[in-house]
CSV table of C-alpha atoms in Angstrom, one decimal:
chain,number,residue,atom,x,y,z
H,652,UNK,CA,-7.6,17.1,-1.3
H,653,UNK,CA,-5.3,14.1,-1.5
H,654,UNK,CA,-5.7,11.8,-4.4
H,655,UNK,CA,-5.9,8.0,-4.5
H,656,UNK,CA,-6.8,5.0,-6.7
H,657,UNK,CA,-9.6,2.5,-6.3
H,658,UNK,CA,-8.7,-0.9,-7.7
H,659,UNK,CA,-11.6,-3.2,-8.5
H,660,UNK,CA,-10.2,-6.7,-8.9
H,661,UNK,CA,-13.4,-7.9,-10.6
H,662,UNK,CA,-12.7,-5.6,-13.5
H,663,UNK,CA,-9.0,-6.4,-14.1
H,664,UNK,CA,-8.5,-8.7,-17.1
H,665,UNK,CA,-4.7,-9.2,-16.6
H,666,UNK,CA,-3.8,-7.4,-19.9
H,667,UNK,CA,-0.7,-5.9,-18.1
H,668,UNK,CA,-1.1,-2.7,-20.0
H,669,UNK,CA,-0.4,-0.9,-16.7
H,670,UNK,CA,2.9,-2.6,-16.5
H,671,UNK,CA,4.0,-1.4,-19.9
H,672,UNK,CA,2.7,2.1,-19.4
H,673,UNK,CA,4.5,2.4,-16.0
H,674,UNK,CA,7.8,1.1,-17.4
H,675,UNK,CA,7.6,3.4,-20.4
H,676,UNK,CA,6.7,6.5,-18.4
H,677,UNK,CA,9.3,5.9,-15.8
H,678,UNK,CA,12.0,4.8,-18.3
H,679,UNK,CA,12.7,1.6,-16.4
H,680,UNK,CA,15.1,-0.8,-18.0
H,681,UNK,CA,14.0,-4.1,-19.4
H,682,UNK,CA,15.3,-7.2,-17.7
H,683,UNK,CA,15.6,-10.7,-19.2
H,684,UNK,CA,13.2,-13.2,-17.5
H,685,UNK,CA,12.4,-16.9,-17.9
H,686,UNK,CA,9.2,-18.9,-18.2
H,687,UNK,CA,8.5,-20.5,-14.8
H,688,UNK,CA,5.1,-22.2,-15.4
H,689,UNK,CA,3.1,-19.1,-14.6
H,690,UNK,CA,1.7,-16.3,-16.7
H,691,UNK,CA,3.2,-13.8,-14.2
H,692,UNK,CA,6.0,-11.8,-15.7
H,693,UNK,CA,8.2,-10.4,-14.2
H,694,UNK,CA,8.1,-12.7,-11.2
H,695,UNK,CA,8.3,-9.9,-8.6
H,696,UNK,CA,8.6,-6.1,-8.1
H,697,UNK,CA,12.1,-4.8,-8.5
H,698,UNK,CA,14.1,-1.7,-9.0
H,699,UNK,CA,13.3,-2.0,-12.7
H,700,UNK,CA,9.6,-2.9,-12.2
H,701,UNK,CA,7.4,-0.5,-10.2
H,702,UNK,CA,4.2,-2.4,-10.8
H,703,UNK,CA,3.1,-5.8,-11.9
H,704,UNK,CA,0.0,-8.0,-12.2
H,705,UNK,CA,-0.1,-11.1,-10.0
H,706,UNK,CA,-2.2,-14.0,-11.3
H,707,UNK,CA,-4.2,-15.9,-8.6
H,708,UNK,CA,-6.0,-19.1,-9.7
H,709,UNK,CA,-8.7,-20.8,-7.8
H,710,UNK,CA,-11.6,-23.2,-8.4
H,711,UNK,CA,-15.3,-22.4,-8.4
H,712,UNK,CA,-18.0,-24.9,-9.4
H,713,UNK,CA,-15.4,-27.3,-10.6
H,714,UNK,CA,-13.8,-24.9,-13.1
H,715,UNK,CA,-10.7,-22.7,-12.7
H,716,UNK,CA,-11.2,-19.0,-12.1
H,717,UNK,CA,-8.7,-16.2,-12.1
H,718,UNK,CA,-8.1,-13.0,-10.2
H,719,UNK,CA,-5.6,-10.5,-11.4
H,720,UNK,CA,-4.0,-8.3,-8.7
H,721,UNK,CA,-2.1,-5.1,-9.4
H,722,UNK,CA,0.9,-4.7,-7.1
H,723,UNK,CA,2.7,-1.4,-6.5
H,724,UNK,CA,3.4,1.0,-3.6
H,725,UNK,CA,0.2,1.8,-1.8
H,726,UNK,CA,1.3,5.3,-0.7
H,727,UNK,CA,0.3,5.0,2.9
H,728,UNK,CA,-1.4,8.0,4.5
H,729,UNK,CA,1.3,7.9,7.3
H,730,UNK,CA,4.1,6.0,5.6
H,731,UNK,CA,6.5,3.9,7.8
H,732,UNK,CA,9.2,4.2,5.1
H,733,UNK,CA,9.2,8.0,5.4
H,734,UNK,CA,9.3,7.9,9.2
H,735,UNK,CA,12.2,5.5,9.2
H,736,UNK,CA,14.3,7.5,6.8
H,737,UNK,CA,16.9,9.5,8.9
H,738,UNK,CA,17.5,12.1,6.3
H,739,UNK,CA,14.1,12.8,4.9
H,740,UNK,CA,14.7,11.2,1.5
H,741,UNK,CA,11.1,9.9,1.5
H,742,UNK,CA,8.2,12.3,2.1
H,743,UNK,CA,4.4,12.1,2.0
H,744,UNK,CA,3.0,14.9,-0.2
H,745,UNK,CA,-0.3,16.6,0.5
H,746,UNK,CA,-1.6,15.4,-2.9
H,747,UNK,CA,-1.1,11.8,-2.0
H,748,UNK,CA,2.2,10.4,-3.4
H,749,UNK,CA,5.1,9.3,-1.2
H,750,UNK,CA,8.1,10.6,-3.2
H,751,UNK,CA,11.8,9.9,-3.0
H,752,UNK,CA,14.6,12.4,-3.1
H,753,UNK,CA,17.7,10.8,-4.7
H,754,UNK,CA,20.0,13.5,-3.6
H,755,UNK,CA,19.2,13.0,0.1
H,756,UNK,CA,19.3,9.2,0.2
H,757,UNK,CA,22.4,7.7,2.0
H,758,UNK,CA,21.6,4.1,1.2
H,759,UNK,CA,20.8,2.9,4.7
H,760,UNK,CA,17.8,1.0,3.5
H,761,UNK,CA,15.8,1.5,6.7
H,762,UNK,CA,12.8,2.2,4.4
H,763,UNK,CA,12.9,-1.3,3.1
H,764,UNK,CA,12.8,-2.7,6.6
H,765,UNK,CA,10.0,-0.4,7.7
H,766,UNK,CA,7.6,-0.9,4.9
H,767,UNK,CA,4.9,-3.5,5.9
H,768,UNK,CA,4.2,-4.2,2.2
H,769,UNK,CA,7.9,-4.8,1.3
H,770,UNK,CA,7.7,-2.3,-1.6
H,771,UNK,CA,11.0,-0.3,-1.8
H,772,UNK,CA,13.7,-2.0,-3.8
H,773,UNK,CA,17.4,-1.3,-3.9
H,774,UNK,CA,19.5,-1.3,-7.0
H,775,UNK,CA,21.7,-4.2,-5.9
H,776,UNK,CA,23.1,-4.7,-9.4
H,777,UNK,CA,24.6,-1.2,-9.6
H,778,UNK,CA,28.1,-0.7,-8.4
H,779,UNK,CA,28.0,3.0,-8.6
H,780,UNK,CA,25.4,5.3,-7.1
H,781,UNK,CA,22.7,2.8,-6.4
H,782,UNK,CA,19.3,4.2,-5.3
H,783,UNK,CA,16.1,2.9,-3.7
H,784,UNK,CA,13.3,2.6,-6.3
H,785,UNK,CA,9.5,2.3,-6.1
H,786,UNK,CA,6.3,3.5,-7.6
H,787,UNK,CA,6.1,7.3,-7.6
H,788,UNK,CA,2.3,7.4,-8.0
H,789,UNK,CA,3.2,9.6,-11.1
H,790,UNK,CA,3.6,12.6,-8.8
H,791,UNK,CA,4.8,14.7,-11.7
H,792,UNK,CA,1.8,13.8,-13.8
H,793,UNK,CA,-0.6,14.5,-11.0
H,794,UNK,CA,1.1,17.9,-10.5
H,795,UNK,CA,-0.2,18.7,-14.0
H,796,UNK,CA,-3.6,17.3,-13.2
H,797,UNK,CA,-3.0,14.1,-15.2
H,798,UNK,CA,-3.9,10.6,-14.0
H,799,UNK,CA,-1.1,8.1,-13.3
H,800,UNK,CA,0.2,6.4,-16.4
H,801,UNK,CA,-1.2,3.0,-15.3
H,802,UNK,CA,-4.7,4.4,-14.7
H,803,UNK,CA,-4.6,6.2,-18.1
H,804,UNK,CA,-4.0,2.9,-20.0
H,805,UNK,CA,-6.4,0.6,-18.2
H,806,UNK,CA,-9.0,-0.5,-20.8
H,807,UNK,CA,-11.6,-1.8,-18.3
H,808,UNK,CA,-11.7,1.0,-15.7
H,809,UNK,CA,-10.3,-1.4,-13.1
H,810,UNK,CA,-8.3,1.6,-11.8
H,811,UNK,CA,-10.2,4.7,-10.7
H,812,UNK,CA,-8.2,7.8,-9.9
H,813,UNK,CA,-9.7,10.7,-7.9
H,814,UNK,CA,-10.2,12.3,-4.6
H,815,UNK,CA,-9.4,9.9,-1.8
H,816,UNK,CA,-12.7,10.6,0.1
H,817,UNK,CA,-14.8,10.2,-3.0
H,818,UNK,CA,-13.0,6.9,-3.9
H,819,UNK,CA,-13.8,5.5,-0.4
H,820,UNK,CA,-17.4,6.5,-0.8
H,821,UNK,CA,-17.5,4.7,-4.2
H,822,UNK,CA,-15.9,1.6,-2.8
H,823,UNK,CA,-18.5,1.4,-0.1
H,824,UNK,CA,-21.2,2.0,-2.7
H,825,UNK,CA,-20.0,-1.0,-4.7
H,826,UNK,CA,-19.7,-3.2,-1.6
H,827,UNK,CA,-23.4,-2.5,-0.9
H,828,UNK,CA,-24.3,-4.3,-4.1
H,829,UNK,CA,-23.3,-7.6,-2.5
H,830,UNK,CA,-21.0,-8.5,-5.3
H,831,UNK,CA,-17.9,-8.0,-3.2
H,832,UNK,CA,-16.5,-9.3,0.1
H,833,UNK,CA,-17.1,-6.8,2.9
H,834,UNK,CA,-13.6,-5.5,3.1
H,835,UNK,CA,-11.9,-2.5,1.6
H,836,UNK,CA,-8.2,-3.3,1.6
H,837,UNK,CA,-6.3,-0.1,2.5
H,838,UNK,CA,-9.1,1.5,4.5
H,839,UNK,CA,-7.4,0.6,7.8
H,840,UNK,CA,-4.3,-1.4,6.8
H,841,UNK,CA,-1.2,0.5,8.1
H,842,UNK,CA,-3.5,3.4,9.1
H,843,UNK,CA,-4.9,3.7,5.6
H,844,UNK,CA,-3.4,3.9,2.2
H,845,UNK,CA,-3.9,6.0,-0.9
H,846,UNK,CA,-4.5,2.9,-3.0
H,847,UNK,CA,-7.5,0.9,-1.9
H,848,UNK,CA,-8.9,-2.4,-3.2
H,849,UNK,CA,-12.2,-4.2,-3.5
H,850,UNK,CA,-12.6,-7.9,-4.4
H,851,UNK,CA,-15.1,-10.7,-4.9
H,852,UNK,CA,-12.8,-13.1,-3.1
H,853,UNK,CA,-11.3,-12.8,0.5
H,854,UNK,CA,-8.1,-10.9,0.3
H,855,UNK,CA,-6.1,-13.6,1.9
H,856,UNK,CA,-7.1,-15.9,-0.9
H,857,UNK,CA,-5.7,-13.6,-3.6
H,858,UNK,CA,-2.3,-13.1,-2.0
H,859,UNK,CA,-2.8,-9.9,0.1
H,860,UNK,CA,-1.0,-9.6,3.4
H,861,UNK,CA,-3.9,-9.5,5.8
H,862,UNK,CA,-1.7,-9.4,8.9
H,863,UNK,CA,-0.7,-5.8,8.3
H,864,UNK,CA,-1.5,-3.8,11.5
H,865,UNK,CA,-4.7,-1.8,11.4
H,866,UNK,CA,-3.0,1.4,12.6
H,867,UNK,CA,-0.4,3.9,11.5
H,868,UNK,CA,3.1,2.6,12.0
H,869,UNK,CA,5.3,5.8,12.3
H,870,UNK,CA,5.0,6.0,16.1
H,871,UNK,CA,6.2,2.4,16.4
H,872,UNK,CA,8.9,3.0,13.8
H,873,UNK,CA,10.4,5.8,15.9
H,874,UNK,CA,10.2,3.6,19.0
H,875,UNK,CA,12.2,1.0,17.3
H,876,UNK,CA,14.8,3.4,15.9
H,877,UNK,CA,15.3,4.9,19.3
H,878,UNK,CA,16.9,1.6,20.4
H,879,UNK,CA,19.5,1.6,17.6
H,880,UNK,CA,23.0,1.7,19.2
H,881,UNK,CA,24.9,5.0,18.9
H,882,UNK,CA,27.6,3.2,16.8
H,883,UNK,CA,25.1,2.6,14.1
H,884,UNK,CA,23.8,6.2,14.3
H,885,UNK,CA,27.4,7.3,13.8
H,886,UNK,CA,27.7,5.0,10.8
H,887,UNK,CA,24.5,6.6,9.3
H,888,UNK,CA,26.1,10.0,9.8
H,889,UNK,CA,29.2,8.8,7.9
H,890,UNK,CA,26.9,7.5,5.1
H,891,UNK,CA,25.3,10.9,5.0
H,892,UNK,CA,28.6,12.6,4.5
H,893,UNK,CA,29.6,10.2,1.8
H,894,UNK,CA,26.3,10.8,0.1
H,895,UNK,CA,26.8,14.5,0.1
H,896,UNK,CA,30.3,14.1,-1.4
H,897,UNK,CA,28.9,11.7,-4.0
H,898,UNK,CA,26.0,13.9,-5.0
H,899,UNK,CA,28.2,17.0,-5.2
H,900,UNK,CA,30.6,15.1,-7.4
H,901,UNK,CA,27.9,13.8,-9.7
H,902,UNK,CA,26.4,17.3,-10.1
H,903,UNK,CA,29.8,18.8,-10.9
H,904,UNK,CA,30.2,16.4,-13.8
H,905,UNK,CA,26.9,17.1,-15.3
């Protein structure tokens, strides 16, 4: 059975322990940031930051209220990023994670264009051997039957990891209490995602992209890619050859 995560926004306290755990487990580098008048830090997902907590402020009854929203790859059930990759560097595993093969990547960045959630990030700052980076859903931890690092560290159980079908049932059970808006984000978005969210405020009010198509995108991805001129296809083939030479050289020096 594929795994997933249920994110309950009413339980998140914005401690950002998940950010620290993710960066530590994935050995992501630290990046200097600056205070911008918001508690959010870093300001956006990047090649060095696979997950972050977004702060959403509103007013209720004349007083400010906060919602804290965890951002990361949603690991679509039928990922557009994987369907757009011409060399199979991104694949959807049976257990749930969408994983990335550094050795196959040719740097075309079609995945970045295809993703409806704008998740994959490129290592623009690297002059040698830049890669695409994104949340791995801790695929290596799950292979050992361990929960993702971010889930493990959450002190309020805002993140629930488990079988995808069971999580959907739990989400619907919580919605039935009347405490939440009648919407499970990720149930239908982009054809369904492994990470699903429930909230006490409408999702468009807490910064979610609610214009994501309610169907799987790979068939449309291929329809778009089929219109790419042959010159560009040839260029991609050249990139593939260069990637092969690059990877062979890097392995030879290890």
